[in-house]
Amino acid sequence: NWKDYHLYKDCTLHPDWLYLSKFIDWVTSWDNWEMKCIDKDIKCPGNRMYGPDTCIMVSKEINNFFVEPHKRSPETDHLPQGVYYSTPHSKNKKTPYRAIVRFDGTSIWGGKHATVESALQASRKIKFDSLQILIEREQCPTVKQILQEIYETKDTPSLSRW
């Protein structure tokens, strides 16, 4: 049930999209739309409205790239994306955090780390390296530009999503 997903809580629909014909016109204006997903918050981070000015059509690969791949437990929900606790029975208590990024269907290991900040830096490096690959692959100029703008935040963590 979509209502169970916190990512969709408090989302609204642009008035234009209450008309199926307008929604269909928007969707079909995208090349290869049959193979894409509607995304509400890659273009506009934190966006809660689905509409023609805030949404884009992206491949499933890009859509999944921006979502946390693992369901978090209450104990780890506060950790940044890409940072996890090492197993509780880990022999090395000096490195309680690990960096893991999911990309191209695999988990990319970023090592064990002593601090959340160190693990976050490792996961950010992997994430931005992976984003560069997505930019190179992307065919749609609109989506490519948005991804490039996100990539350009890599040296400014306060502006970055990761």
Coordinates of C-alpha atoms in Angstrom, one line a residue:
N1 CA 0.0 0.0 0.0
W2 CA 1.6 3.3 -1.1
K3 CA 0.3 5.1 2.1
D4 CA 2.7 3.0 4.1
Y5 CA 5.7 4.6 2.5
H6 CA 7.0 7.7 4.3
L7 CA 8.4 9.1 1.0
Y8 CA 4.8 9.7 -0.2
K9 CA 3.4 11.1 3.0
D10 CA 1.8 14.6 2.5
C11 CA 2.4 14.4 -1.3
T12 CA -0.1 16.3 -3.5
L13 CA -1.0 16.3 -7.1
H14 CA -0.7 19.5 -9.3
P15 CA -4.2 20.6 -10.4
D16 CA -3.3 20.1 -14.0
W17 CA -2.7 16.4 -13.4
L18 CA -6.2 15.9 -12.1
Y19 CA -7.1 15.8 -15.8
L20 CA -5.8 12.5 -17.2
S21 CA -5.4 14.0 -20.7
K22 CA -2.9 16.6 -19.3
F23 CA -1.0 14.0 -17.4
I24 CA -0.8 11.7 -20.4
D25 CA 0.4 14.6 -22.6
W26 CA 3.2 15.3 -20.1
V27 CA 4.2 11.7 -19.8
T28 CA 4.3 11.0 -23.5
S29 CA 6.3 14.1 -24.2
W30 CA 9.3 12.3 -22.8
D31 CA 11.4 10.1 -25.1
N32 CA 11.2 6.4 -24.3
W33 CA 8.6 7.2 -21.6
E34 CA 7.4 3.6 -21.5
M35 CA 10.8 2.6 -19.9
K36 CA 10.9 5.4 -17.3
C37 CA 9.6 6.3 -13.9
I38 CA 8.1 9.6 -12.7
D39 CA 10.3 11.2 -10.0
K40 CA 9.2 14.1 -7.8
D41 CA 12.4 14.9 -6.0
I42 CA 15.5 14.5 -8.1
K43 CA 14.8 17.9 -9.8
C44 CA 13.5 19.5 -6.7
P45 CA 14.9 17.9 -3.5
G46 CA 12.3 17.6 -0.8
N47 CA 9.4 18.2 -3.2
R48 CA 6.0 16.9 -2.1
M49 CA 4.0 17.8 -5.2
Y50 CA 3.7 15.7 -8.3
G51 CA 3.3 18.0 -11.3
P52 CA 4.7 19.1 -14.7
D53 CA 7.1 21.7 -13.3
T54 CA 8.5 19.6 -10.5
C55 CA 8.7 16.1 -11.9
I56 CA 10.9 14.4 -14.4
M57 CA 10.9 11.0 -16.1
V58 CA 14.0 8.9 -15.3
S59 CA 15.2 5.4 -15.8
K60 CA 14.7 2.9 -13.0
E61 CA 18.4 2.9 -12.5
I62 CA 18.5 6.6 -11.9
N63 CA 15.4 6.5 -9.7
N64 CA 16.9 3.8 -7.5
F65 CA 20.2 5.6 -7.3
F66 CA 18.7 8.3 -5.1
V67 CA 16.9 6.0 -2.8
E68 CA 18.3 4.3 0.3
P69 CA 18.5 0.6 -0.8
H70 CA 18.1 -1.0 2.6
K71 CA 15.3 -0.7 5.1
R72 CA 16.7 0.9 8.2
S73 CA 16.1 -0.3 11.7
P74 CA 15.2 2.3 14.4
E75 CA 18.8 2.1 15.7
T76 CA 20.3 3.0 12.4
D77 CA 17.7 5.3 10.9
H78 CA 19.6 8.4 12.0
L79 CA 22.7 7.5 10.1
P80 CA 23.4 9.2 6.7
Q81 CA 22.6 7.4 3.5
G82 CA 25.4 5.0 2.7
V83 CA 26.6 4.7 6.3
Y84 CA 25.8 1.6 8.4
Y85 CA 26.8 0.0 11.7
S86 CA 29.2 -2.9 11.4
T87 CA 27.8 -6.0 12.8
P88 CA 27.3 -5.9 16.6
H89 CA 29.6 -8.9 17.1
S90 CA 32.4 -7.3 15.1
K91 CA 35.8 -8.1 16.4
N92 CA 37.1 -4.6 15.7
K93 CA 35.3 -2.1 17.8
K94 CA 37.6 0.7 16.6
T95 CA 35.7 0.8 13.3
P96 CA 32.0 0.5 14.1
Y97 CA 30.8 2.1 10.8
R98 CA 30.9 0.9 7.3
A99 CA 30.3 2.6 3.9
I100 CA 28.2 0.8 1.4
V101 CA 26.7 2.2 -1.8
R102 CA 24.4 0.2 -4.1
F103 CA 25.0 0.8 -7.8
D104 CA 24.4 -1.2 -11.0
G105 CA 22.8 -4.0 -9.0
T106 CA 25.7 -4.5 -6.7
S107 CA 26.9 -3.2 -3.3
I108 CA 30.1 -1.2 -3.5
W109 CA 32.1 -1.6 -0.3
G110 CA 33.7 1.6 1.0
G111 CA 35.4 0.1 4.0
K112 CA 35.1 0.2 7.8
H113 CA 35.5 3.5 9.6
A114 CA 36.0 4.8 13.1
T115 CA 33.6 7.7 12.7
V116 CA 30.3 8.4 10.9
E117 CA 32.0 11.4 9.1
S118 CA 34.7 9.1 7.7
A119 CA 32.2 6.5 6.5
L120 CA 30.1 9.3 5.0
Q121 CA 33.1 10.7 3.1
A122 CA 33.9 7.2 1.7
S123 CA 30.3 6.7 0.6
R124 CA 30.0 10.2 -0.9
K125 CA 33.1 9.5 -3.0
I126 CA 31.6 6.2 -4.3
K127 CA 28.2 7.9 -4.9
F128 CA 29.7 10.8 -6.9
D129 CA 31.9 8.4 -8.9
S130 CA 28.8 6.4 -9.7
L131 CA 26.8 9.5 -10.5
Q132 CA 29.5 10.5 -13.1
I133 CA 28.9 7.1 -14.8
L134 CA 25.1 7.8 -14.9
I135 CA 25.7 11.2 -16.4
E136 CA 27.8 9.7 -19.2
R137 CA 25.1 7.1 -19.9
E138 CA 22.1 9.5 -19.8
Q139 CA 20.6 10.3 -23.2
C140 CA 17.9 12.9 -22.2
P141 CA 19.5 16.4 -22.1
T142 CA 17.1 17.6 -19.4
V143 CA 17.9 14.8 -17.0
K144 CA 21.6 14.9 -17.9
Q145 CA 21.7 18.6 -16.9
I146 CA 20.0 18.0 -13.6
L147 CA 22.4 15.1 -12.8
Q148 CA 25.3 17.4 -13.7
E149 CA 24.1 20.1 -11.4
I150 CA 23.9 17.5 -8.5
Y151 CA 27.4 16.3 -9.4
E152 CA 28.8 19.8 -9.1
T153 CA 27.8 19.9 -5.4
K154 CA 30.4 17.2 -4.6
D155 CA 32.9 19.7 -3.2
T156 CA 30.2 21.5 -1.1
P157 CA 28.8 18.9 1.3
S158 CA 26.3 21.4 2.7
L159 CA 24.7 21.6 -0.8
S160 CA 25.0 18.0 -1.5
R161 CA 22.3 15.3 -1.1
W162 CA 24.9 12.9 0.4

